[in-house]
XYZ file of C-alpha atoms in Angstrom:
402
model
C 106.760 166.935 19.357
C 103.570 167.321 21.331
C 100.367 168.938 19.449
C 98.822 171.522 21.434
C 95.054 172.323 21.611
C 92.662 174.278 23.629
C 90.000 172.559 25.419
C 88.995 175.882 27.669
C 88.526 179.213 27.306
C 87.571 181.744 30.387
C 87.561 185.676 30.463
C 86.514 189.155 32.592
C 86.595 192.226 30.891
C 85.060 195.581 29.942
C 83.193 193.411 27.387
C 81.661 190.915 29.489
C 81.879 188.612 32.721
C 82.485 185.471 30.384
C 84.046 184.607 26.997
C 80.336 184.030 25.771
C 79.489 187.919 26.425
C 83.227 188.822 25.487
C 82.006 187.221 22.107
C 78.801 188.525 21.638
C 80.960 191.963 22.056
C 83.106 191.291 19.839
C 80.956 190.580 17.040
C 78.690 193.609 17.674
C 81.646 195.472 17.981
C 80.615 196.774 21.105
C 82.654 199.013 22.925
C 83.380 198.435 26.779
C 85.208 201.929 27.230
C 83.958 204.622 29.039
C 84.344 207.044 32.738
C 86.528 205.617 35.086
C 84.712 205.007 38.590
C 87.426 204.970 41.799
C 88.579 207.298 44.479
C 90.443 210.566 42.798
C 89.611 210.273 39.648
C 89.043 213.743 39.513
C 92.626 214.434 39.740
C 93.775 212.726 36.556
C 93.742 214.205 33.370
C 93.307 210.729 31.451
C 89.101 209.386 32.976
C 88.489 206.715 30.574
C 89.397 202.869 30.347
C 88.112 199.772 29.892
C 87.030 198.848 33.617
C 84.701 195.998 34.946
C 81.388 197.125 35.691
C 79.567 195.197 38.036
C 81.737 192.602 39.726
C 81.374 192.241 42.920
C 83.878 190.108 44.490
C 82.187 189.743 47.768
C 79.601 187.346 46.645
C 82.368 185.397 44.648
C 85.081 184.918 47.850
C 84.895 184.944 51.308
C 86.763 187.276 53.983
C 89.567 185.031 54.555
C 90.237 184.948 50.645
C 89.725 188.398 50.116
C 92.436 189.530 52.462
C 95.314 187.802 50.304
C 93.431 188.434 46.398
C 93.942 192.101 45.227
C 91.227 192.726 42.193
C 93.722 191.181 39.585
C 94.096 187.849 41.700
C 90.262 187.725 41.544
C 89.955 188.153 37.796
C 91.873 185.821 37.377
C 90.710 183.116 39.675
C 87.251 183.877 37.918
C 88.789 183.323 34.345
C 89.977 179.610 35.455
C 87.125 178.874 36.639
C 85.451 179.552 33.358
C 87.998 177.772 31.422
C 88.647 174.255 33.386
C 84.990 173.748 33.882
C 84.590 174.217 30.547
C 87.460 171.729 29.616
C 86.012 169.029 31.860
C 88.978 168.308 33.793
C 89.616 167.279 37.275
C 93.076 167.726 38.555
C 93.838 163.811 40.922
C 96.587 161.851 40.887
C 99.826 161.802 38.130
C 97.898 164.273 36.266
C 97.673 166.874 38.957
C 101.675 166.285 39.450
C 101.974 167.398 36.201
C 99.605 170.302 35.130
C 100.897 173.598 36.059
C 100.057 177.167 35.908
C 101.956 179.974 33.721
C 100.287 183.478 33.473
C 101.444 186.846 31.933
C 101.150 190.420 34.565
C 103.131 193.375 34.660
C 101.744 196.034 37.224
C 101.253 192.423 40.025
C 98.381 193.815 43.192
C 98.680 197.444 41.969
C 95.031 197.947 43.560
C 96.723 196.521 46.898
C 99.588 199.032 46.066
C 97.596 201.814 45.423
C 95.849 201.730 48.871
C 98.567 200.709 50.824
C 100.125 203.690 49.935
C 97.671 205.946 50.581
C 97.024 204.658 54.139
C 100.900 205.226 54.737
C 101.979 208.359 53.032
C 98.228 210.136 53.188
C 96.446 208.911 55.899
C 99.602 208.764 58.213
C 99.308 205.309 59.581
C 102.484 203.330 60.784
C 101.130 199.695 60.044
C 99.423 197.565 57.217
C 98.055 194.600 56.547
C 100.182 191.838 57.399
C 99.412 190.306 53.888
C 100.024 193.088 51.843
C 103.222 191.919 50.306
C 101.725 188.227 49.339
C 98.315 190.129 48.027
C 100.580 192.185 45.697
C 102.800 189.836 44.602
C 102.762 189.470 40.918
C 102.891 185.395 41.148
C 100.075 186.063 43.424
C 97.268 185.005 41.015
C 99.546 182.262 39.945
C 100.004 180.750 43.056
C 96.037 180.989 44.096
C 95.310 178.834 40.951
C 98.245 176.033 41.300
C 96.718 176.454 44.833
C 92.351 176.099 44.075
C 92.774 173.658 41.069
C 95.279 171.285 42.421
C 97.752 172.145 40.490
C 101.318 170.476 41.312
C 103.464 171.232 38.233
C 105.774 173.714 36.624
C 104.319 177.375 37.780
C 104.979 180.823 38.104
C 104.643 184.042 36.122
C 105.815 186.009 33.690
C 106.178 189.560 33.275
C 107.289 191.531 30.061
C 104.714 194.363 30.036
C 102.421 194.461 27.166
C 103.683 190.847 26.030
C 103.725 188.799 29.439
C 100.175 186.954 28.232
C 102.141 186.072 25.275
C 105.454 185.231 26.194
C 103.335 183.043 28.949
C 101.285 181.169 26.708
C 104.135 180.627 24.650
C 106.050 178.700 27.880
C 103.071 176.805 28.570
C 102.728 175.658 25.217
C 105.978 174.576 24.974
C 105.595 172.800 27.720
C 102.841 170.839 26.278
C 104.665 170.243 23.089
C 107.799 169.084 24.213
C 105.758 166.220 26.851
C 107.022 167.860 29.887
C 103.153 168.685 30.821
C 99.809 166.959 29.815
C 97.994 169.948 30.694
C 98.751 173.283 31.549
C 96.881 176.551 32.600
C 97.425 179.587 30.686
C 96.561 183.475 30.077
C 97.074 186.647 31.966
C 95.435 189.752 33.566
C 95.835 192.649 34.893
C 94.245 195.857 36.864
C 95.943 198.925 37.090
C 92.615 200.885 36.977
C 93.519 203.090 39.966
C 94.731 206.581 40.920
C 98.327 205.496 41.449
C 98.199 203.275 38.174
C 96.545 205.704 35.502
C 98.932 208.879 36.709
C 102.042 206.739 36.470
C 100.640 206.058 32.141
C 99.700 209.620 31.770
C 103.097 210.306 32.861
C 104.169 208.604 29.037
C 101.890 211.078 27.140
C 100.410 207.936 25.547
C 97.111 208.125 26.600
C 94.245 209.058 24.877
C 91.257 211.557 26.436
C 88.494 209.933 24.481
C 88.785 206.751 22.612
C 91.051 204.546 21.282
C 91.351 204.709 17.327
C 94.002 202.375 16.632
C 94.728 202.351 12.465
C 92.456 205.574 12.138
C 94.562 208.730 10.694
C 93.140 210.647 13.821
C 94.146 208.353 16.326
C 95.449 210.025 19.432
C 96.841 207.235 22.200
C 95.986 204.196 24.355
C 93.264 203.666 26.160
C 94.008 201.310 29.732
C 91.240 198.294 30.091
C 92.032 195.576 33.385
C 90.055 192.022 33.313
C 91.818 188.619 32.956
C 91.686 186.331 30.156
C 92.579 181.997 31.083
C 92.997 178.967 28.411
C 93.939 175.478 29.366
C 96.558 174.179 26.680
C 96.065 170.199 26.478
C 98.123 167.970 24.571
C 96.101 166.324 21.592
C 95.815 162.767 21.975
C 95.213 163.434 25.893
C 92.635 165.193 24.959
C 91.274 163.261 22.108
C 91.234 160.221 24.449
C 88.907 162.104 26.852
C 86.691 163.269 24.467
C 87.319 167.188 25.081
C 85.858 169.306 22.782
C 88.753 171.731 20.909
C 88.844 174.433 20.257
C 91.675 175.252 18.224
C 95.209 174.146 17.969
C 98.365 176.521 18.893
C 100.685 175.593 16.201
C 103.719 178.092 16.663
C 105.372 180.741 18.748
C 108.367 183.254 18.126
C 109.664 185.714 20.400
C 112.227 188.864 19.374
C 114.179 191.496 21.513
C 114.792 194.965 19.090
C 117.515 195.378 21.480
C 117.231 199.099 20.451
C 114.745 201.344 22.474
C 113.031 200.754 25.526
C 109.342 202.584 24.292
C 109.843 203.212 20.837
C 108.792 199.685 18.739
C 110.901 198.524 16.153
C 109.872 196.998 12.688
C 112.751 194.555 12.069
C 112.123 193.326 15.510
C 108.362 193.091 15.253
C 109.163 191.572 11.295
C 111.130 188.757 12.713
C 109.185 187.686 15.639
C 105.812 187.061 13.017
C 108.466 185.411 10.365
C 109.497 183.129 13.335
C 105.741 182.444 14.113
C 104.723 181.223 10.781
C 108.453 179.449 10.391
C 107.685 177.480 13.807
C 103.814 176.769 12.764
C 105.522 175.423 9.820
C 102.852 177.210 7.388
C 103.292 179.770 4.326
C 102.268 183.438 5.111
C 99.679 182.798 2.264
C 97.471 180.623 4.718
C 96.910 182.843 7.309
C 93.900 184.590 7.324
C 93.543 186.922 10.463
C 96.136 188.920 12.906
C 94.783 190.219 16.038
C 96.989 193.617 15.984
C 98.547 195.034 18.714
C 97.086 197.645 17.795
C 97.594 200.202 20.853
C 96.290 202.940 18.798
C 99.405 205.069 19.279
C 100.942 206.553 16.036
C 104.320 204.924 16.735
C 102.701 201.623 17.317
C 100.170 201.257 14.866
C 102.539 202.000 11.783
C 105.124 200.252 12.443
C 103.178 196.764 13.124
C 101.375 198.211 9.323
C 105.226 197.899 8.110
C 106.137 194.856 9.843
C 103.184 192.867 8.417
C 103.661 194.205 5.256
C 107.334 192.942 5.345
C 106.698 189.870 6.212
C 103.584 188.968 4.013
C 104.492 191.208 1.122
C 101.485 191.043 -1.562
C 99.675 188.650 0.728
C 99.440 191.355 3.155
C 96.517 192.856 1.311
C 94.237 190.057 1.234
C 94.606 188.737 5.048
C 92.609 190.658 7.933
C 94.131 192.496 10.660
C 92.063 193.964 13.410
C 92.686 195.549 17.335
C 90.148 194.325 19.929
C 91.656 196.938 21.799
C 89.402 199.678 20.731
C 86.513 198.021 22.429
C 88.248 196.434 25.623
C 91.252 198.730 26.040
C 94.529 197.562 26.517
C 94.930 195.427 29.416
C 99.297 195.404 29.755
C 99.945 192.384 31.165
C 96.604 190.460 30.596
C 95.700 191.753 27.076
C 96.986 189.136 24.920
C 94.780 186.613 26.691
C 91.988 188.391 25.713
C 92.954 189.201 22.242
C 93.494 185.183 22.101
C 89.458 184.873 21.959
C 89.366 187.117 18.964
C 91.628 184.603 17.385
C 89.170 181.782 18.625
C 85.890 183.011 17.516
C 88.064 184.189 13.705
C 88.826 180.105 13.684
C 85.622 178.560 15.171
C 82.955 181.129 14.208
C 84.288 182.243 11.001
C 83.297 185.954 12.755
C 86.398 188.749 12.409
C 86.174 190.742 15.526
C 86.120 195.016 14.259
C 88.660 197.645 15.423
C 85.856 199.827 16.108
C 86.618 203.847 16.286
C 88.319 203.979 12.810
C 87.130 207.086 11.063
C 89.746 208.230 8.876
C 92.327 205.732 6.564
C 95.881 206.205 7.387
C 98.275 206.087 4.353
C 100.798 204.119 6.730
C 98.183 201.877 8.017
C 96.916 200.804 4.906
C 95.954 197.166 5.715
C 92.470 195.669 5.776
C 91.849 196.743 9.480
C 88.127 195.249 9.565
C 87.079 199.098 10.532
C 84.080 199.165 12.723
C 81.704 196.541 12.064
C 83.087 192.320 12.355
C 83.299 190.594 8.903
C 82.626 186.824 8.436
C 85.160 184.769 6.639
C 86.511 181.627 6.844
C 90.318 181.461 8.424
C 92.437 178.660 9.170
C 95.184 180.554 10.518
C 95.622 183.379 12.779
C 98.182 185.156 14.406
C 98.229 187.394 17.982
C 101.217 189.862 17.759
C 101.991 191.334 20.846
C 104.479 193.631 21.011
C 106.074 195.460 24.779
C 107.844 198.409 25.998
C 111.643 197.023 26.323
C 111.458 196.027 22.566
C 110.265 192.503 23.417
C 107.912 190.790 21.111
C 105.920 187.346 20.880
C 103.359 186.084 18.632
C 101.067 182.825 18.459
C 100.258 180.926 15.593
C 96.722 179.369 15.865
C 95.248 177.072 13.339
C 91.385 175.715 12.942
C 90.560 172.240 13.857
């Protein structure tokens, strides 16, 4: 078997327009939520998420390109960028047959849904764009990147809700390990930040009005973010050859089904998905040092990932870190494990434990060192990002430092 390492890292979010920002964020436990700008907003009852201020896709794409990318097709295209310049690599040759592309989405071009719908159904008109169906596509973004970066191997997306960055990264790094790929392109993203996409979450009664709290006793829902968050997973020795700077390694993966609701989360199902982690990393639950929660910040969630990790690491579970980067960011469905992948990055490289800011009140059931509001410096050499979806379906990576 194949060791797998990270030679790029790329990211858009409410945090920043680069994983260097998304950092500096993170460790000033910043928070990126706040009024929702688009068209009807003042029809929802839920204003608030994690949106991307300031991107203007225009001066990043021309007209021809901007007809087939809807907004999440552009984060993500911006994210790869980020992350295979920084890597160094140039797809030519046997190595371009190779590489391919796996990312994580759930809602696909829900901003290309969204309008399309409203020029139909409100506006009355009998025709759209003749590219509507491949802008909303959820392999759209997936296709645009095997497409821009020359990339001529195993691709296409996945799409489990809340887990899809996971369960993606987790294909692509099996890929790596098991020699099928040198190189492969990884993450997720997501942008449901519209009028169609927010009323369709309120519908759940999930949502919070005014922050997201997750761990804190008064904790009162999710809060939506949208962004895009891209790694490229290289096999070791390729990349030790090259002289590519690494940043960590990805030394496990486990995925679970509860097989028992389709929102409410289970703990034996959550419970065997880390066990299966740390069993595949081939490590002791005593060495790791971090978890980046899932952490929604919804009452059901947030306790029962408290009892999983407690099951699972039993007295260790006091002395390891746990925090949810989704109280500064919001939760990003599809895309927000990629993102919550940095927090892991920075806890291995940096030494820096990104906060779950908002917590203002201990939880009896959540009583796990959840790094409340300000980031804590430590040294870790291995972390863990749970992510856990509506259907029951669960995956976690095991990262170690290098």
């Amino acid at each position: 078997m194949k060791r797998v390492v990270i030679t790029g890292a790329g990211t858009i979010n409410a945090l920043g327009h680069s994983v260097p920002a998304t950092l500096e964020a993170m460790r000033e436990g910043r928070c990126g939520i706040g009024e929702l700008e688009f068209r009807d907003v003042e029809r929802l009852a839920i204003r608030i998420g994690g949106q991307v201020r300031g991107f203007e896709a225009e001066g990043r794409f021309n007209r021809q390109q901007m007809s087939l990318y809807d907004r999440f097709t552009q984060f993500t295209l911006t994210a790869a960028k980020e992350a295979i310049a920084q890597s160094g690599l140039e797809f030519h040759g046997e190595l371009s047959a190779k590489a391919g592309v796996v990312l994580g989405n759930s809602g696909g071009g829900m901003q290309t849904l969204d309008e399309n719908y409203r020029s139909v159904y409100e506006d009355g008109k009998n025709r759209v764009h003749p590219f509507v169906v491949p802008k909303l596509m959820n392999n759209a973004a997936a296709g645009h990147v095997s497409m821009q970066f020359n990339l001529k191997g195993p691709s296409f997306t996945v799409s489990t809700a809340c887990a899809s960055s996971n369960h993606a990264m987790a294909q692509a790094f099996q890929m790596v390990r098991s020699g099928m790929s040198p190189v492969m392109i990884t993450g997720g993203s997501e942008s449901m930040l519209c009028f169609g996409g927010v009323k369709a979450w309120e519908g759940l009664r999930v949502m919070s009005k005014d922050a997201c709290r997750p761990f804190s006793a008064n904790r009162n829902g999710m809060v939506q973010g949208e962004g895009a968050g891209v790694f490229v997973f290289e096999e070791y020795d390729h990349a030790k050859t090259r002289g590519a700077e690494i940043l960590c390694e990805v030394i496990g993966f486990a995925m679970s089904s509860d097989a028992a609701d389709i929102v409410m989360p289970s703990k034996q199902g959550a419970a065997r998905a880390i066990a299966g982690a740390l069993q595949d990393a081939r490590v002791s639950a005593s060495e790791v040092g971090y978890i980046n929660a899932h952490g929604t910040g919804t009452a059901a969630n947030d306790k029962t990932e408290c009892a999983a990790v407690a099951d699972v690491f039993g007295p260790h579970a006091d002395s390891l870190m746990i925090s949810s980067t989704k109280s500064m960011h919001g939760h990003l469905i599809g895309g927000t494990g990629a993102v919550e992948l940095l927090a892991c990055i920075m806890a291995l490289r940096d030494g820096v434990i990104a906060p779950t800011i908002g917590y203002e009140e201990p939880d009896p059931e959540c009583a796990l060192a959840v790094v409340p509001n300000e980031a804590r410096e430590a040294r870790v050499e291995v972390a863990l990002s749970n992510a856990f979806a509506f259907g029951g379906l669960n995956a976690v990576l095991a990262l170690r430092r290098v």
